Amino acid sequence: MRLGFAGGGTDVSPYCDFFGGSVLNATIDRYVYATVADLDHRSVAFDIIEKNIHAEYDLAADRPFDGVLDLHKAVYNRIVTDFLGNQPRAIRLSSMSESPPGSGLGSSSALVVAMVQAMVEFFSIPLGEYEVAQLAYQIERVDLGLAGGKQDQYAAAFGGVNFIEFHQDGTTLVNQLKIKQRVVSELEASLVLYFTGVSRSSADIVKQQMNNVLRKDNDSIDAMHQLKQESVAMKRHLLRGDLQGFARTMQASWQAKKRMAVEISNPLIAHLENVARRAGALACKVSGAGGGGFMFFFVDPDDRIKLVEALASEKGQVSGCHLTTEGASAWRL
């Protein structure tokens, strides 16, 4: 999964189609897992292990998108159609996630990427990171019609700290940043994650952003322009090891993000901002579309314990995180 540091929202159509977008994100040590196995009878089975959700269908039966295991069905359908000659295969496709949907960490897209990567390995399909990410994007945004952007699929497929550009012609370029280890270590010591306990659907917020662009809402569009500029500035700060500049840009990015749609912030988020500020946080941001899920805070490491204690007195969950360098991987047993 990933933290979106800057530029989130500029990867969503139609903004990126009109103006081009860019984001800076980083994968963290929270994971989604998928497994594929043959079945010895003519059916296909899907499971979400941590929720004990199971569904099984005869190979010849329809698998309607009905709100139950739709991501699993859509991945299976696309693989069968595009790579197996439209010949269904009797398999079990299972998943497990370390964070719930609506967490703001890109968990749904990471799940799709994990399932695609597992299927690619299982059926020996020759796809690289760009192809896996693009296929995952097509499954979510086209096949299922789920509103959202493009950054999460590419973050999950590539891993690491990435500056990702979304061009007006529909192409995507992933620039993997080589951050000095001392800078990564200081950044990890400065970041505190907080799960608000509120899992929200990002679709409504994303649709507000999309409509604001289509309506030519100048304030919203100007905010997105600013977010794009700040993703470039944040990239420069990280490469130079200027974490104070990183914090200033992170806070400015959050202020701009709140102008994109009215539901991005709310009284709970504003309250947590105030609690964190009083405890020494230099910057804060909601990860993902907003409205709930995970927030993350930048704090001087000397003030970290004070911030953790203040947030722990609220009703959510406090944790740290480590940045990771590897993208989606698959192996055989």
Short mmCIF file of C-alpha atoms in Angstrom, two decimals:
data_model
loop_
_atom_site.label_atom_id
_atom_site.label_comp_id
_atom_site.label_asym_id
_atom_site.label_seq_id
_atom_site.Cartn_x
_atom_site.Cartn_y
_atom_site.Cartn_z
CA MET A 1 0.00 0.00 0.00
CA ARG A 2 1.08 3.61 -0.27
CA LEU A 3 1.08 7.06 1.26
CA GLY A 4 0.20 9.87 -1.12
CA PHE A 5 2.57 12.71 -0.23
CA ALA A 6 1.56 15.27 -2.87
CA GLY A 7 -0.39 15.70 -6.08
CA GLY A 8 -3.21 13.28 -5.28
CA GLY A 9 -6.28 14.16 -7.33
CA THR A 10 -4.32 15.35 -10.35
CA ASP A 11 -4.18 11.70 -11.47
CA VAL A 12 -7.98 11.61 -11.85
CA SER A 13 -9.75 12.15 -15.17
CA PRO A 14 -10.76 14.60 -16.51
CA TYR A 15 -8.16 16.83 -14.83
CA CYS A 16 -5.15 14.82 -16.03
CA ASP A 17 -6.71 14.57 -19.51
CA PHE A 18 -7.00 18.36 -19.77
CA PHE A 19 -3.89 19.50 -17.92
CA GLY A 20 -1.69 16.49 -17.15
CA GLY A 21 -1.03 15.44 -13.57
CA SER A 22 1.80 14.40 -11.27
CA VAL A 23 1.97 12.79 -7.84
CA LEU A 24 4.63 11.87 -5.32
CA ASN A 25 3.91 8.73 -3.32
CA ALA A 26 5.74 6.00 -1.44
CA THR A 27 4.89 2.40 -0.67
CA ILE A 28 4.90 1.37 2.99
CA ASP A 29 5.08 -1.86 4.96
CA ARG A 30 1.37 -2.69 4.83
CA TYR A 31 0.48 -5.39 2.37
CA VAL A 32 -2.20 -7.14 0.37
CA TYR A 33 -1.78 -10.82 -0.48
CA ALA A 34 -3.37 -12.98 -3.17
CA THR A 35 -3.15 -16.69 -3.91
CA VAL A 36 -4.23 -18.76 -6.91
CA ALA A 37 -4.69 -22.53 -6.91
CA ASP A 38 -6.22 -25.10 -9.23
CA LEU A 39 -9.56 -26.68 -8.31
CA ASP A 40 -10.32 -30.30 -9.06
CA HIS A 41 -13.93 -29.63 -10.09
CA ARG A 42 -15.54 -27.38 -12.70
CA SER A 43 -15.99 -24.22 -10.71
CA VAL A 44 -14.24 -20.98 -9.84
CA ALA A 45 -14.03 -19.84 -6.22
CA PHE A 46 -13.25 -16.47 -4.67
CA ASP A 47 -12.35 -15.70 -1.04
CA ILE A 48 -11.58 -12.72 1.18
CA ILE A 49 -9.83 -14.53 3.99
CA GLU A 50 -9.87 -11.88 6.73
CA LYS A 51 -13.62 -11.34 6.28
CA ASN A 52 -14.51 -15.01 5.81
CA ILE A 53 -16.33 -14.15 2.56
CA HIS A 54 -16.59 -16.95 -0.01
CA ALA A 55 -18.35 -17.40 -3.33
CA GLU A 56 -18.21 -20.22 -5.85
CA TYR A 57 -19.61 -20.43 -9.38
CA ASP A 58 -19.92 -23.13 -11.98
CA LEU A 59 -17.53 -22.43 -14.84
CA ALA A 60 -20.42 -22.07 -17.28
CA ALA A 61 -22.43 -19.75 -15.00
CA ASP A 62 -22.52 -15.97 -15.07
CA ARG A 63 -20.58 -14.12 -12.40
CA PRO A 64 -22.55 -10.88 -12.01
CA PHE A 65 -21.09 -7.76 -10.43
CA ASP A 66 -23.40 -7.56 -7.44
CA GLY A 67 -21.24 -5.97 -4.76
CA VAL A 68 -19.85 -9.29 -3.50
CA LEU A 69 -16.23 -10.05 -4.46
CA ASP A 70 -16.55 -7.88 -7.57
CA LEU A 71 -12.83 -7.10 -7.69
CA HIS A 72 -12.01 -10.82 -7.70
CA LYS A 73 -14.58 -11.53 -10.41
CA ALA A 74 -13.38 -8.65 -12.58
CA VAL A 75 -9.73 -9.76 -12.38
CA TYR A 76 -10.68 -13.34 -13.24
CA ASN A 77 -12.93 -12.28 -16.11
CA ARG A 78 -10.31 -10.00 -17.66
CA ILE A 79 -7.54 -12.61 -17.43
CA VAL A 80 -9.79 -15.26 -19.00
CA THR A 81 -10.89 -12.91 -21.79
CA ASP A 82 -7.54 -11.32 -22.62
CA PHE A 83 -5.07 -14.15 -22.02
CA LEU A 84 -6.81 -17.54 -21.84
CA GLY A 85 -8.69 -17.45 -25.11
CA ASN A 86 -11.97 -16.91 -23.27
CA GLN A 87 -11.71 -20.43 -21.83
CA PRO A 88 -12.58 -20.37 -18.10
CA ARG A 89 -10.19 -22.18 -15.77
CA ALA A 90 -11.18 -23.93 -12.54
CA ILE A 91 -9.23 -22.05 -9.87
CA ARG A 92 -9.54 -20.54 -6.41
CA LEU A 93 -8.54 -16.86 -6.14
CA SER A 94 -8.10 -15.74 -2.53
CA SER A 95 -6.98 -12.48 -0.94
CA MET A 96 -6.00 -11.04 2.42
CA SER A 97 -5.42 -7.38 3.30
CA GLU A 98 -3.69 -5.76 6.26
CA SER A 99 -5.87 -2.63 5.99
CA PRO A 100 -9.59 -2.30 5.28
CA PRO A 101 -11.09 -0.83 2.11
CA GLY A 102 -11.56 2.91 2.44
CA SER A 103 -8.37 3.30 4.47
CA GLY A 104 -6.88 5.85 2.07
CA LEU A 105 -3.76 3.72 1.55
CA GLY A 106 -4.75 2.53 -1.91
CA SER A 107 -5.76 -0.87 -0.56
CA SER A 108 -8.37 -1.65 -3.22
CA SER A 109 -5.97 -0.95 -6.08
CA ALA A 110 -3.18 -2.82 -4.30
CA LEU A 111 -5.57 -5.77 -4.04
CA VAL A 112 -6.28 -5.70 -7.77
CA VAL A 113 -2.56 -5.45 -8.56
CA ALA A 114 -1.79 -8.35 -6.21
CA MET A 115 -4.45 -10.54 -7.82
CA VAL A 116 -3.30 -9.62 -11.34
CA GLN A 117 0.34 -10.33 -10.41
CA ALA A 118 -0.63 -13.70 -8.93
CA MET A 119 -2.59 -14.62 -12.05
CA VAL A 120 0.29 -13.47 -14.28
CA GLU A 121 2.63 -15.82 -12.41
CA PHE A 122 0.15 -18.70 -12.31
CA PHE A 123 -0.59 -18.60 -16.05
CA SER A 124 2.93 -17.50 -17.10
CA ILE A 125 1.67 -14.31 -18.77
CA PRO A 126 4.53 -12.03 -19.90
CA LEU A 127 3.55 -8.69 -18.35
CA GLY A 128 5.86 -6.09 -16.79
CA GLU A 129 5.10 -3.45 -14.17
CA TYR A 130 3.57 -0.95 -16.59
CA GLU A 131 1.31 -3.59 -18.12
CA VAL A 132 0.21 -4.94 -14.72
CA ALA A 133 -0.58 -1.43 -13.46
CA GLN A 134 -2.47 -0.46 -16.62
CA LEU A 135 -4.46 -3.71 -16.60
CA ALA A 136 -5.38 -3.16 -12.93
CA TYR A 137 -6.48 0.39 -13.78
CA GLN A 138 -8.65 -0.87 -16.63
CA ILE A 139 -10.26 -3.49 -14.38
CA GLU A 140 -11.17 -0.95 -11.68
CA ARG A 141 -12.05 2.12 -13.70
CA VAL A 142 -13.43 0.62 -16.93
CA ASP A 143 -14.70 -2.90 -16.22
CA LEU A 144 -16.17 -2.03 -12.82
CA GLY A 145 -16.72 1.70 -13.39
CA LEU A 146 -15.23 2.64 -10.02
CA ALA A 147 -14.35 6.33 -9.77
CA GLY A 148 -10.75 7.07 -8.91
CA GLY A 149 -7.31 7.94 -10.15
CA LYS A 150 -4.30 6.15 -11.60
CA GLN A 151 -1.57 6.51 -9.00
CA ASP A 152 -2.43 3.57 -6.71
CA GLN A 153 -2.05 0.87 -9.34
CA TYR A 154 1.36 2.15 -10.41
CA ALA A 155 2.57 2.57 -6.83
CA ALA A 156 1.61 -1.02 -5.99
CA ALA A 157 3.14 -2.44 -9.17
CA PHE A 158 6.46 -0.57 -8.96
CA GLY A 159 6.99 0.00 -5.22
CA GLY A 160 9.36 2.56 -3.74
CA VAL A 161 9.27 6.36 -3.69
CA ASN A 162 7.86 7.46 -7.02
CA PHE A 163 7.22 10.69 -8.87
CA ILE A 164 4.54 9.65 -11.37
CA GLU A 165 3.50 11.76 -14.35
CA PHE A 166 0.12 11.36 -16.04
CA HIS A 167 0.22 12.86 -19.51
CA GLN A 168 -2.66 14.33 -21.47
CA ASP A 169 -2.36 11.62 -24.11
CA GLY A 170 -3.15 8.96 -21.49
CA THR A 171 0.42 7.69 -21.02
CA THR A 172 1.99 7.33 -17.58
CA LEU A 173 5.66 7.68 -16.64
CA VAL A 174 7.00 6.35 -13.32
CA ASN A 175 10.16 8.04 -12.05
CA GLN A 176 11.61 5.98 -9.21
CA LEU A 177 13.50 8.31 -6.88
CA LYS A 178 16.81 7.33 -5.32
CA ILE A 179 16.53 8.81 -1.83
CA LYS A 180 19.57 8.67 0.44
CA GLN A 181 19.14 6.14 3.23
CA ARG A 182 19.78 8.72 5.95
CA VAL A 183 16.93 10.81 4.51
CA VAL A 184 14.61 7.79 4.41
CA SER A 185 15.47 6.93 8.02
CA GLU A 186 14.83 10.50 9.20
CA LEU A 187 11.56 10.60 7.26
CA GLU A 188 10.40 7.32 8.83
CA ALA A 189 11.27 8.69 12.28
CA SER A 190 9.22 11.81 11.49
CA LEU A 191 6.02 10.16 10.20
CA VAL A 192 3.16 9.06 12.44
CA LEU A 193 0.10 7.30 11.03
CA TYR A 194 -3.33 7.52 12.58
CA PHE A 195 -6.34 5.46 11.53
CA THR A 196 -9.47 7.48 12.22
CA GLY A 197 -11.58 4.34 12.45
CA VAL A 198 -13.78 5.70 9.66
CA SER A 199 -13.59 3.69 6.45
CA ARG A 200 -15.14 5.69 3.65
CA SER A 201 -15.89 5.22 0.00
CA SER A 202 -13.64 7.50 -2.02
CA ALA A 203 -15.98 7.39 -5.02
CA ASP A 204 -18.27 10.22 -3.87
CA ILE A 205 -15.35 12.55 -3.14
CA VAL A 206 -13.66 11.67 -6.42
CA LYS A 207 -16.91 12.34 -8.30
CA GLN A 208 -17.10 15.78 -6.67
CA GLN A 209 -13.57 16.51 -7.91
CA MET A 210 -14.45 15.30 -11.41
CA ASN A 211 -17.62 17.39 -11.51
CA ASN A 212 -15.75 20.46 -10.28
CA VAL A 213 -13.38 20.15 -13.24
CA LEU A 214 -16.20 19.58 -15.71
CA ARG A 215 -18.06 22.61 -14.30
CA LYS A 216 -14.84 24.63 -14.61
CA ASP A 217 -14.88 25.50 -10.92
CA ASN A 218 -11.88 27.81 -10.86
CA ASP A 219 -11.07 27.43 -7.17
CA SER A 220 -11.03 23.64 -7.38
CA ILE A 221 -8.99 23.63 -10.59
CA ASP A 222 -6.52 26.17 -9.18
CA ALA A 223 -6.13 23.94 -6.11
CA MET A 224 -5.28 21.00 -8.38
CA HIS A 225 -2.75 23.13 -10.26
CA GLN A 226 -1.15 23.96 -6.91
CA LEU A 227 -1.11 20.29 -5.88
CA LYS A 228 0.71 19.40 -9.09
CA GLN A 229 3.30 22.13 -8.50
CA GLU A 230 3.80 20.96 -4.92
CA SER A 231 4.46 17.38 -6.04
CA VAL A 232 7.41 18.77 -8.03
CA ALA A 233 8.58 20.83 -5.05
CA MET A 234 8.31 17.86 -2.69
CA LYS A 235 10.33 15.69 -5.07
CA ARG A 236 13.07 18.32 -5.01
CA HIS A 237 13.02 18.50 -1.18
CA LEU A 238 13.34 14.72 -0.84
CA LEU A 239 16.17 14.42 -3.32
CA ARG A 240 18.03 17.21 -1.51
CA GLY A 241 17.29 15.78 1.93
CA ASP A 242 15.42 18.95 2.97
CA LEU A 243 12.78 17.49 5.28
CA GLN A 244 11.77 20.85 6.70
CA GLY A 245 10.89 21.87 3.15
CA PHE A 246 9.11 18.54 2.77
CA ALA A 247 6.97 19.33 5.84
CA ARG A 248 6.11 22.83 4.63
CA THR A 249 5.09 21.49 1.23
CA MET A 250 3.09 18.67 2.80
CA GLN A 251 1.08 21.17 4.86
CA ALA A 252 0.54 23.51 1.90
CA SER A 253 -0.56 20.52 -0.17
CA TRP A 254 -3.13 19.55 2.46
CA GLN A 255 -4.53 23.09 2.54
CA ALA A 256 -4.88 23.05 -1.25
CA LYS A 257 -6.39 19.56 -1.26
CA LYS A 258 -9.22 20.69 1.02
CA ARG A 259 -10.29 23.17 -1.68
CA MET A 260 -10.88 20.38 -4.21
CA ALA A 261 -14.13 19.06 -2.68
CA VAL A 262 -16.14 19.91 0.43
CA GLU A 263 -16.11 16.37 1.91
CA ILE A 264 -12.32 15.99 1.97
CA SER A 265 -12.21 17.36 5.51
CA ASN A 266 -14.81 17.21 8.29
CA PRO A 267 -15.09 18.08 12.01
CA LEU A 268 -13.30 14.88 13.11
CA ILE A 269 -10.35 15.52 10.82
CA ALA A 270 -10.19 19.20 11.85
CA HIS A 271 -10.22 18.14 15.52
CA LEU A 272 -7.38 15.68 14.99
CA GLU A 273 -5.40 18.36 13.17
CA ASN A 274 -5.72 20.63 16.20
CA VAL A 275 -4.76 17.85 18.62
CA ALA A 276 -1.69 17.04 16.56
CA ARG A 277 -0.66 20.67 16.16
CA ARG A 278 -0.78 21.21 19.91
CA ALA A 279 1.41 18.13 20.34
CA GLY A 280 4.09 19.42 17.97
CA ALA A 281 3.07 18.16 14.52
CA LEU A 282 4.56 20.33 11.78
CA ALA A 283 2.28 19.04 9.03
CA CYS A 284 -0.66 16.72 8.57
CA LYS A 285 -2.59 15.20 5.70
CA VAL A 286 -5.34 12.70 5.03
CA SER A 287 -4.07 9.89 2.85
CA GLY A 288 -6.13 9.16 -0.24
CA ALA A 289 -9.29 10.95 -1.32
CA GLY A 290 -10.12 12.25 2.17
CA GLY A 291 -13.09 12.12 4.49
CA GLY A 292 -11.61 9.47 6.80
CA GLY A 293 -9.28 6.50 6.66
CA PHE A 294 -5.65 7.16 7.56
CA MET A 295 -4.15 10.51 8.42
CA PHE A 296 -0.40 10.96 8.64
CA PHE A 297 1.63 13.57 10.46
CA PHE A 298 5.14 14.95 10.16
CA VAL A 299 6.82 15.71 13.47
CA ASP A 300 10.32 16.40 14.73
CA PRO A 301 11.52 13.00 16.04
CA ASP A 302 12.18 14.60 19.43
CA ASP A 303 8.44 15.35 19.68
CA ARG A 304 7.28 12.01 18.33
CA ILE A 305 6.34 10.45 21.67
CA LYS A 306 4.37 13.54 22.67
CA LEU A 307 2.40 13.36 19.42
CA VAL A 308 1.81 9.61 19.72
CA GLU A 309 0.50 10.03 23.27
CA ALA A 310 -1.84 12.85 22.22
CA LEU A 311 -3.27 10.86 19.31
CA ALA A 312 -3.54 7.71 21.43
CA SER A 313 -5.93 9.58 23.72
CA GLU A 314 -8.36 9.80 20.79
CA LYS A 315 -10.43 6.86 19.52
CA GLY A 316 -8.29 5.82 16.54
CA GLN A 317 -5.14 3.76 16.16
CA VAL A 318 -1.61 5.16 16.09
CA SER A 319 1.28 3.51 14.27
CA GLY A 320 4.52 4.18 12.50
CA CYS A 321 5.55 3.01 9.05
CA HIS A 322 8.58 2.08 7.02
CA LEU A 323 9.03 2.83 3.35
CA THR A 324 9.52 -0.12 1.04
CA THR A 325 11.40 -0.46 -2.22
CA GLU A 326 9.82 -3.52 -3.87
CA GLY A 327 6.65 -3.57 -5.92
CA ALA A 328 4.24 -6.43 -6.51
CA SER A 329 5.92 -9.83 -6.57
CA ALA A 330 4.69 -13.38 -7.02
CA TRP A 331 6.15 -16.84 -6.49
CA ARG A 332 5.21 -20.49 -6.81
CA LEU A 333 4.89 -23.09 -4.06
#
